[in-house]
mmCIF file of C-alpha atoms in Angstrom:
data_model
loop_
_atom_site.group_PDB
_atom_site.id
_atom_site.type_symbol
_atom_site.label_atom_id
_atom_site.label_comp_id
_atom_site.label_asym_id
_atom_site.label_seq_id
_atom_site.Cartn_x
_atom_site.Cartn_y
_atom_site.Cartn_z
ATOM 1 C CA UNK A 1 29.344 8.543 -19.020
ATOM 2 C CA UNK A 2 25.995 6.544 -17.638
ATOM 3 C CA UNK A 3 22.913 8.547 -17.224
ATOM 4 C CA UNK A 4 20.058 8.225 -14.843
ATOM 5 C CA UNK A 5 16.500 9.787 -14.982
ATOM 6 C CA UNK A 6 15.160 11.071 -11.607
ATOM 7 C CA UNK A 7 11.814 11.701 -10.988
ATOM 8 C CA UNK A 8 9.937 12.420 -7.828
ATOM 9 C CA UNK A 9 9.710 15.252 -5.154
ATOM 10 C CA UNK A 10 13.323 15.194 -3.946
ATOM 11 C CA UNK A 11 14.343 18.162 -2.463
ATOM 12 C CA UNK A 12 17.747 20.377 -3.614
ATOM 13 C CA UNK A 13 20.258 18.755 -1.063
ATOM 14 C CA UNK A 14 18.834 15.326 -2.224
ATOM 15 C CA UNK A 15 19.661 15.754 -5.701
ATOM 16 C CA UNK A 16 22.988 17.010 -5.014
ATOM 17 C CA UNK A 17 23.443 13.542 -3.032
ATOM 18 C CA UNK A 18 22.479 11.572 -6.164
ATOM 19 C CA UNK A 19 25.051 13.743 -8.112
ATOM 20 C CA UNK A 20 27.830 13.301 -6.135
ATOM 21 C CA UNK A 21 27.876 9.563 -5.916
ATOM 22 C CA UNK A 22 30.174 9.336 -9.115
ATOM 23 C CA UNK A 23 31.648 12.087 -11.294
ATOM 24 C CA UNK A 24 30.988 9.736 -14.273
ATOM 25 C CA UNK A 25 27.508 9.878 -14.170
ATOM 26 C CA UNK A 26 24.807 12.267 -15.544
ATOM 27 C CA UNK A 27 21.539 12.462 -13.226
ATOM 28 C CA UNK A 28 18.919 14.014 -15.373
ATOM 29 C CA UNK A 29 16.065 15.374 -12.982
ATOM 30 C CA UNK A 30 12.386 15.549 -14.672
ATOM 31 C CA UNK A 31 8.862 15.582 -13.858
ATOM 32 C CA UNK A 32 7.157 11.880 -14.071
ATOM 33 C CA UNK A 33 4.843 13.345 -17.145
ATOM 34 C CA UNK A 34 7.981 14.555 -18.669
ATOM 35 C CA UNK A 35 9.711 11.326 -19.298
ATOM 36 C CA UNK A 36 9.361 9.808 -23.011
ATOM 37 C CA UNK A 37 10.374 6.918 -24.446
ATOM 38 C CA UNK A 38 13.132 8.368 -26.388
ATOM 39 C CA UNK A 39 14.580 10.081 -23.336
ATOM 40 C CA UNK A 40 14.681 6.640 -21.620
ATOM 41 C CA UNK A 41 16.257 4.971 -24.438
ATOM 42 C CA UNK A 42 19.496 7.060 -23.607
ATOM 43 C CA UNK A 43 19.267 6.267 -19.890
ATOM 44 C CA UNK A 44 20.779 3.092 -17.845
ATOM 45 C CA UNK A 45 18.862 3.533 -14.891
ATOM 46 C CA UNK A 46 15.400 5.464 -13.782
ATOM 47 C CA UNK A 47 14.057 6.323 -10.307
ATOM 48 C CA UNK A 48 10.498 6.828 -10.593
ATOM 49 C CA UNK A 49 7.382 5.453 -11.907
ATOM 50 C CA UNK A 50 6.315 5.605 -15.675
ATOM 51 C CA UNK A 51 3.793 3.783 -17.595
ATOM 52 C CA UNK A 52 4.895 -0.085 -17.801
ATOM 53 C CA UNK A 53 4.735 0.198 -21.403
ATOM 54 C CA UNK A 54 7.477 2.720 -21.726
ATOM 55 C CA UNK A 55 10.196 -0.214 -20.216
ATOM 56 C CA UNK A 56 9.293 -2.236 -23.142
ATOM 57 C CA UNK A 57 12.236 -2.407 -25.822
ATOM 58 C CA UNK A 58 14.399 -0.921 -23.494
ATOM 59 C CA UNK A 59 17.592 -3.229 -23.730
ATOM 60 C CA UNK A 60 20.009 -0.441 -22.478
ATOM 61 C CA UNK A 61 18.223 -0.174 -18.951
ATOM 62 C CA UNK A 62 20.218 -1.877 -15.969
ATOM 63 C CA UNK A 63 18.028 -0.554 -12.908
ATOM 64 C CA UNK A 64 14.504 0.763 -12.243
ATOM 65 C CA UNK A 65 13.818 2.049 -8.892
ATOM 66 C CA UNK A 66 10.140 2.395 -8.461
ATOM 67 C CA UNK A 67 8.818 5.156 -5.789
ATOM 68 C CA UNK A 68 5.915 2.926 -5.106
ATOM 69 C CA UNK A 69 5.863 -0.099 -3.098
ATOM 70 C CA UNK A 70 2.923 -1.353 -5.304
ATOM 71 C CA UNK A 71 4.502 -3.077 -8.601
ATOM 72 C CA UNK A 72 1.814 -5.063 -9.927
ATOM 73 C CA UNK A 73 1.284 -3.146 -13.024
ATOM 74 C CA UNK A 74 5.031 -3.817 -13.952
ATOM 75 C CA UNK A 75 4.537 -7.623 -13.148
ATOM 76 C CA UNK A 76 1.566 -7.555 -15.554
ATOM 77 C CA UNK A 77 3.579 -6.230 -18.450
ATOM 78 C CA UNK A 78 5.445 -9.336 -19.691
ATOM 79 C CA UNK A 79 7.036 -7.521 -22.414
ATOM 80 C CA UNK A 80 9.404 -6.220 -20.061
ATOM 81 C CA UNK A 81 12.872 -7.270 -20.375
ATOM 82 C CA UNK A 82 13.759 -9.469 -17.196
ATOM 83 C CA UNK A 83 17.529 -8.265 -17.802
ATOM 84 C CA UNK A 84 17.468 -5.358 -15.494
ATOM 85 C CA UNK A 85 16.474 -5.093 -12.086
ATOM 86 C CA UNK A 86 13.337 -3.513 -10.448
ATOM 87 C CA UNK A 87 13.436 -2.517 -7.040
ATOM 88 C CA UNK A 88 10.333 -1.011 -5.141
ATOM 89 C CA UNK A 89 10.020 1.397 -2.529
ATOM 90 C CA UNK A 90 8.945 -1.313 -0.053
ATOM 91 C CA UNK A 91 9.740 0.113 3.254
ATOM 92 C CA UNK A 92 9.075 3.568 2.862
ATOM 93 C CA UNK A 93 5.451 3.741 3.361
ATOM 94 C CA UNK A 94 4.594 1.934 6.470
ATOM 95 C CA UNK A 95 4.435 4.695 8.997
ATOM 96 C CA UNK A 96 2.285 6.693 7.117
ATOM 97 C CA UNK A 97 -0.114 3.893 6.073
ATOM 98 C CA UNK A 98 -0.354 2.752 9.702
ATOM 99 C CA UNK A 99 -1.224 6.266 10.985
ATOM 100 C CA UNK A 100 -3.961 6.379 8.838
ATOM 101 C CA UNK A 101 -5.108 2.885 9.699
ATOM 102 C CA UNK A 102 -5.074 3.661 13.255
ATOM 103 C CA UNK A 103 -7.068 7.090 12.677
ATOM 104 C CA UNK A 104 -9.749 5.238 10.629
ATOM 105 C CA UNK A 105 -10.251 2.427 12.812
ATOM 106 C CA UNK A 106 -10.647 4.866 16.038
ATOM 107 C CA UNK A 107 -12.776 7.136 13.926
ATOM 108 C CA UNK A 108 -15.483 4.181 13.033
ATOM 109 C CA UNK A 109 -15.034 2.887 16.578
ATOM 110 C CA UNK A 110 -15.767 6.079 18.101
ATOM 111 C CA UNK A 111 -18.598 7.020 15.451
ATOM 112 C CA UNK A 112 -16.640 10.414 14.578
ATOM 113 C CA UNK A 113 -18.337 10.164 11.046
ATOM 114 C CA UNK A 114 -22.002 10.383 12.682
ATOM 115 C CA UNK A 115 -20.824 13.708 14.857
ATOM 116 C CA UNK A 116 -19.357 15.229 11.722
ATOM 117 C CA UNK A 117 -22.609 14.822 9.864
ATOM 118 C CA UNK A 118 -24.431 16.026 13.082
ATOM 119 C CA UNK A 119 -22.390 19.284 13.047
ATOM 120 C CA UNK A 120 -23.103 19.924 9.489
ATOM 121 C CA UNK A 121 -26.828 19.594 10.195
ATOM 122 C CA UNK A 122 -26.530 22.010 12.848
ATOM 123 C CA UNK A 123 -27.696 19.477 15.595
ATOM 124 C CA UNK A 124 -26.441 18.576 19.024
ATOM 125 C CA UNK A 125 -26.935 14.536 19.165
ATOM 126 C CA UNK A 126 -25.403 11.792 21.779
ATOM 127 C CA UNK A 127 -24.840 9.099 18.836
ATOM 128 C CA UNK A 128 -24.850 6.464 21.790
ATOM 129 C CA UNK A 129 -22.656 3.486 22.826
ATOM 130 C CA UNK A 130 -19.218 3.158 21.177
ATOM 131 C CA UNK A 131 -16.452 0.360 21.173
ATOM 132 C CA UNK A 132 -12.840 0.288 22.283
ATOM 133 C CA UNK A 133 -9.723 -1.268 20.526
ATOM 134 C CA UNK A 134 -8.637 -2.623 23.868
ATOM 135 C CA UNK A 135 -8.876 -6.556 24.199
ATOM 136 C CA UNK A 136 -9.785 -6.894 20.574
ATOM 137 C CA UNK A 137 -8.222 -9.441 18.414
ATOM 138 C CA UNK A 138 -6.729 -7.525 15.395
ATOM 139 C CA UNK A 139 -6.060 -9.710 12.057
ATOM 140 C CA UNK A 140 -3.366 -8.409 9.882
ATOM 141 C CA UNK A 141 -3.509 -9.826 6.247
ATOM 142 C CA UNK A 142 -0.041 -9.165 4.946
ATOM 143 C CA UNK A 143 2.755 -9.032 7.121
ATOM 144 C CA UNK A 144 5.029 -6.656 5.353
ATOM 145 C CA UNK A 145 6.234 -3.281 6.370
ATOM 146 C CA UNK A 146 2.592 -1.742 6.556
ATOM 147 C CA UNK A 147 1.279 -4.670 8.433
ATOM 148 C CA UNK A 148 3.869 -4.772 11.095
ATOM 149 C CA UNK A 149 4.044 -0.969 11.550
ATOM 150 C CA UNK A 150 0.413 -0.886 12.055
ATOM 151 C CA UNK A 151 0.883 -3.879 14.637
ATOM 152 C CA UNK A 152 3.281 -1.663 16.688
ATOM 153 C CA UNK A 153 0.704 1.068 16.992
ATOM 154 C CA UNK A 154 -2.245 -1.622 17.915
ATOM 155 C CA UNK A 155 -0.170 -2.967 20.681
ATOM 156 C CA UNK A 156 -0.424 0.147 22.736
ATOM 157 C CA UNK A 157 -4.140 -0.270 22.509
ATOM 158 C CA UNK A 158 -4.042 -3.633 24.373
ATOM 159 C CA UNK A 159 -5.083 -5.640 21.137
ATOM 160 C CA UNK A 160 -4.370 -9.680 20.312
ATOM 161 C CA UNK A 161 -2.331 -9.279 17.104
ATOM 162 C CA UNK A 162 -2.626 -11.975 14.541
ATOM 163 C CA UNK A 163 -0.910 -12.138 11.125
ATOM 164 C CA UNK A 164 -1.526 -13.744 7.993
ATOM 165 C CA UNK A 165 1.219 -14.362 5.231
ATOM 166 C CA UNK A 166 1.860 -16.509 2.473
ATOM 167 C CA UNK A 167 4.222 -19.317 4.355
ATOM 168 C CA UNK A 168 4.334 -20.577 7.984
ATOM 169 C CA UNK A 169 7.496 -19.219 9.574
ATOM 170 C CA UNK A 170 8.909 -17.471 12.848
ATOM 171 C CA UNK A 171 6.140 -15.304 14.494
ATOM 172 C CA UNK A 172 7.420 -11.693 14.015
ATOM 173 C CA UNK A 173 8.055 -9.897 17.411
ATOM 174 C CA UNK A 174 5.186 -7.431 16.269
ATOM 175 C CA UNK A 175 2.815 -10.336 16.345
ATOM 176 C CA UNK A 176 1.064 -12.614 18.867
ATOM 177 C CA UNK A 177 0.495 -15.279 16.535
ATOM 178 C CA UNK A 178 0.931 -15.719 12.599
ATOM 179 C CA UNK A 179 -0.610 -18.351 10.225
ATOM 180 C CA UNK A 180 -0.284 -19.165 6.540
ATOM 181 C CA UNK A 181 -3.248 -18.087 3.953
ATOM 182 C CA UNK A 182 -4.443 -21.706 4.426
ATOM 183 C CA UNK A 183 -6.021 -20.347 7.882
ATOM 184 C CA UNK A 184 -7.371 -17.074 6.648
ATOM 185 C CA UNK A 185 -11.165 -18.265 6.607
ATOM 186 C CA UNK A 186 -10.802 -19.511 10.185
ATOM 187 C CA UNK A 187 -9.070 -16.660 11.333
ATOM 188 C CA UNK A 188 -11.511 -14.043 9.830
ATOM 189 C CA UNK A 189 -14.293 -15.910 12.024
ATOM 190 C CA UNK A 190 -12.354 -14.997 15.104
ATOM 191 C CA UNK A 191 -11.211 -11.321 14.378
ATOM 192 C CA UNK A 192 -12.743 -8.351 15.947
ATOM 193 C CA UNK A 193 -10.837 -6.081 13.265
ATOM 194 C CA UNK A 194 -9.674 -7.140 9.656
ATOM 195 C CA UNK A 195 -6.831 -5.011 8.297
ATOM 196 C CA UNK A 196 -5.835 -5.970 4.338
ATOM 197 C CA UNK A 197 -2.286 -4.904 3.665
ATOM 198 C CA UNK A 198 -1.362 -6.984 0.656
ATOM 199 C CA UNK A 199 -0.129 -6.466 -2.782
ATOM 200 C CA UNK A 200 -1.659 -6.747 -6.033
ATOM 201 C CA UNK A 201 -0.840 -10.340 -7.334
ATOM 202 C CA UNK A 202 -2.357 -13.274 -9.097
ATOM 203 C CA UNK A 203 -3.271 -14.769 -5.907
ATOM 204 C CA UNK A 204 -4.621 -12.054 -4.056
ATOM 205 C CA UNK A 205 -6.861 -11.128 -7.154
ATOM 206 C CA UNK A 206 -10.429 -10.875 -5.796
ATOM 207 C CA UNK A 207 -9.204 -12.920 -2.621
ATOM 208 C CA UNK A 208 -11.858 -11.275 -0.637
ATOM 209 C CA UNK A 209 -15.215 -12.014 -2.519
ATOM 210 C CA UNK A 210 -18.388 -12.653 -1.161
ATOM 211 C CA UNK A 211 -17.450 -16.069 0.064
ATOM 212 C CA UNK A 212 -14.492 -14.795 1.970
ATOM 213 C CA UNK A 213 -16.012 -11.806 3.359
ATOM 214 C CA UNK A 214 -18.867 -14.130 4.601
ATOM 215 C CA UNK A 215 -16.543 -15.563 6.694
ATOM 216 C CA UNK A 216 -15.662 -12.447 8.808
ATOM 217 C CA UNK A 217 -17.162 -12.337 12.581
ATOM 218 C CA UNK A 218 -20.623 -10.108 12.346
ATOM 219 C CA UNK A 219 -20.068 -6.883 14.075
ATOM 220 C CA UNK A 220 -16.162 -6.345 13.186
ATOM 221 C CA UNK A 221 -14.353 -3.842 11.320
ATOM 222 C CA UNK A 222 -13.168 -4.053 7.968
ATOM 223 C CA UNK A 223 -10.007 -2.288 6.256
ATOM 224 C CA UNK A 224 -8.368 -2.322 2.926
ATOM 225 C CA UNK A 225 -5.222 -0.191 2.345
ATOM 226 C CA UNK A 226 -3.690 -3.005 -0.242
ATOM 227 C CA UNK A 227 -4.794 -3.226 -3.756
ATOM 228 C CA UNK A 228 -8.074 -2.260 -4.911
ATOM 229 C CA UNK A 229 -8.483 -5.574 -7.078
ATOM 230 C CA UNK A 230 -8.039 -7.526 -3.755
ATOM 231 C CA UNK A 231 -12.067 -6.961 -3.446
ATOM 232 C CA UNK A 232 -14.786 -6.852 -6.207
ATOM 233 C CA UNK A 233 -15.739 -3.745 -6.813
ATOM 234 C CA UNK A 234 -19.640 -3.761 -5.921
ATOM 235 C CA UNK A 235 -19.430 -6.438 -3.435
ATOM 236 C CA UNK A 236 -20.261 -4.152 -0.444
ATOM 237 C CA UNK A 237 -23.375 -2.957 -2.409
ATOM 238 C CA UNK A 238 -24.559 -6.310 -1.457
ATOM 239 C CA UNK A 239 -26.428 -5.236 1.843
ATOM 240 C CA UNK A 240 -26.058 -9.103 3.414
ATOM 241 C CA UNK A 241 -22.139 -8.320 2.923
ATOM 242 C CA UNK A 242 -21.951 -4.862 4.080
ATOM 243 C CA UNK A 243 -24.401 -5.330 7.117
ATOM 244 C CA UNK A 244 -22.182 -7.961 8.576
ATOM 245 C CA UNK A 245 -19.632 -5.176 9.572
ATOM 246 C CA UNK A 246 -19.837 -2.673 12.193
ATOM 247 C CA UNK A 247 -17.892 -0.359 10.029
ATOM 248 C CA UNK A 248 -15.835 -0.598 6.660
ATOM 249 C CA UNK A 249 -12.806 1.616 5.376
ATOM 250 C CA UNK A 250 -11.668 1.254 1.718
ATOM 251 C CA UNK A 251 -8.542 3.446 0.835
ATOM 252 C CA UNK A 252 -8.355 1.622 -2.390
ATOM 253 C CA UNK A 253 -10.921 0.568 -5.274
ATOM 254 C CA UNK A 254 -10.872 -2.185 -8.200
ATOM 255 C CA UNK A 255 -11.692 1.131 -10.235
ATOM 256 C CA UNK A 256 -9.929 4.301 -9.809
ATOM 257 C CA UNK A 257 -10.897 7.041 -9.240
ATOM 258 C CA UNK A 258 -14.143 6.124 -8.239
ATOM 259 C CA UNK A 259 -16.574 7.523 -10.518
ATOM 260 C CA UNK A 260 -18.893 10.222 -9.301
ATOM 261 C CA UNK A 261 -21.898 9.335 -7.402
ATOM 262 C CA UNK A 262 -20.891 5.661 -7.648
ATOM 263 C CA UNK A 263 -23.346 3.621 -5.201
ATOM 264 C CA UNK A 264 -20.311 2.757 -3.031
ATOM 265 C CA UNK A 265 -20.130 6.235 -1.800
ATOM 266 C CA UNK A 266 -23.679 5.859 -0.127
ATOM 267 C CA UNK A 267 -23.025 2.616 1.662
ATOM 268 C CA UNK A 268 -24.036 3.677 5.356
ATOM 269 C CA UNK A 269 -21.467 2.126 7.136
ATOM 270 C CA UNK A 270 -18.711 2.480 4.818
ATOM 271 C CA UNK A 271 -15.984 5.111 4.418
ATOM 272 C CA UNK A 272 -13.966 5.824 1.440
ATOM 273 C CA UNK A 273 -10.585 7.580 1.047
ATOM 274 C CA UNK A 274 -8.975 8.305 -2.162
ATOM 275 C CA UNK A 275 -5.841 6.133 -2.018
ATOM 276 C CA UNK A 276 -4.648 8.721 0.363
ATOM 277 C CA UNK A 277 -2.247 6.305 2.062
ATOM 278 C CA UNK A 278 0.105 6.109 -0.778
ATOM 279 C CA UNK A 279 1.733 8.661 -2.959
ATOM 280 C CA UNK A 280 3.908 11.532 -1.259
ATOM 281 C CA UNK A 281 1.533 13.051 1.299
ATOM 282 C CA UNK A 282 3.928 12.566 4.087
ATOM 283 C CA UNK A 283 7.358 14.146 4.307
ATOM 284 C CA UNK A 284 8.829 10.912 6.211
ATOM 285 C CA UNK A 285 7.549 8.835 3.035
ATOM 286 C CA UNK A 286 9.446 10.931 0.475
ATOM 287 C CA UNK A 287 12.938 10.788 2.837
ATOM 288 C CA UNK A 288 12.578 7.144 3.155
ATOM 289 C CA UNK A 289 12.144 6.710 -0.554
ATOM 290 C CA UNK A 290 15.065 8.942 -0.951
ATOM 291 C CA UNK A 291 17.412 6.768 1.535
ATOM 292 C CA UNK A 292 16.199 3.550 -0.174
ATOM 293 C CA UNK A 293 16.715 4.918 -3.547
ATOM 294 C CA UNK A 294 20.399 6.406 -2.762
ATOM 295 C CA UNK A 295 21.335 2.957 -1.504
ATOM 296 C CA UNK A 296 20.160 1.090 -4.480
ATOM 297 C CA UNK A 297 21.737 3.793 -6.728
ATOM 298 C CA UNK A 298 25.059 2.779 -4.799
ATOM 299 C CA UNK A 299 24.337 -0.823 -5.347
ATOM 300 C CA UNK A 300 23.942 -0.174 -9.179
ATOM 301 C CA UNK A 301 27.362 1.858 -9.445
ATOM 302 C CA UNK A 302 28.766 -1.524 -7.753
ATOM 303 C CA UNK A 303 28.915 -0.664 -3.923
ATOM 304 C CA UNK A 304 26.855 -3.286 -2.093
ATOM 305 C CA UNK A 305 23.680 -4.835 -2.573
ATOM 306 C CA UNK A 306 20.067 -4.049 -3.655
ATOM 307 C CA UNK A 307 17.290 -3.887 -1.152
ATOM 308 C CA UNK A 308 13.573 -4.280 -1.953
ATOM 309 C CA UNK A 309 14.152 -5.898 -5.199
ATOM 310 C CA UNK A 310 11.030 -7.495 -7.188
ATOM 311 C CA UNK A 311 10.419 -10.864 -7.693
ATOM 312 C CA UNK A 312 8.586 -10.490 -11.023
ATOM 313 C CA UNK A 313 7.168 -14.274 -10.593
ATOM 314 C CA UNK A 314 5.295 -13.640 -7.221
ATOM 315 C CA UNK A 315 4.799 -9.825 -7.174
ATOM 316 C CA UNK A 316 6.408 -9.661 -3.808
ATOM 317 C CA UNK A 317 9.886 -8.277 -3.109
ATOM 318 C CA UNK A 318 12.620 -10.865 -2.694
#
């Protein structure tokens, strides 16, 4: 009898669905922090995220389903055997990410943080002129599930939607134009809004350094919901860089959690949230992770093909 360890916030009916796939399968439901190396050594499959080091020297493993879309830590752990499949939850988080992105962009454009500060001070103040997403050129750097879900929502605001991806190809219907990464600098100079939705890979590490950020259009808005290490931790502490933008939002940082009282918290035009776009904050995200995991579990049992399989050479899904 095969055994699979399943972690994650799956409801009772979802747990039953996993168990009902095969009578010759033992499903062991545990909290992520309860998983041990010894426990893993008795299992042929895992649904959930454990420290990558725990997957080393597990020759019996056949398949690991991550409950995150990001998989950079598993790519970086070179001692993990390539004999088993790793699939990610790519495709599960797009809606949640995109809604936060729209909310934070509008918040910056409409000066909502200033009005919240005024309320805390107990003062009635008109903060003046605001701007609109209508007619703006929005550059989406990373045109996977998250980037395209964001594009769908920004379409309703009357934006011009431009995508940047690794390779040239057919432009997705959600976008007006798409370019390869070789064109990134010239497109940054034209964009009113830059939304970074990239995974953490060798090629994206510190991609948005001071030189790259200096290519951005003055007065534009910048958002990063990809990986924190895409941007050097302290680059926005340089006023020459941060003052280039009308507003900056970072949901991810190179160091997480960001230490208390870190200077980044006090950059005037910069908003920071503690990686709220990921995780299990949205019920729809959990439902999508369940559906994807169930599909791949069927594939593991011989029914169909895997989806969202990690390409360990690139860090992207195949």
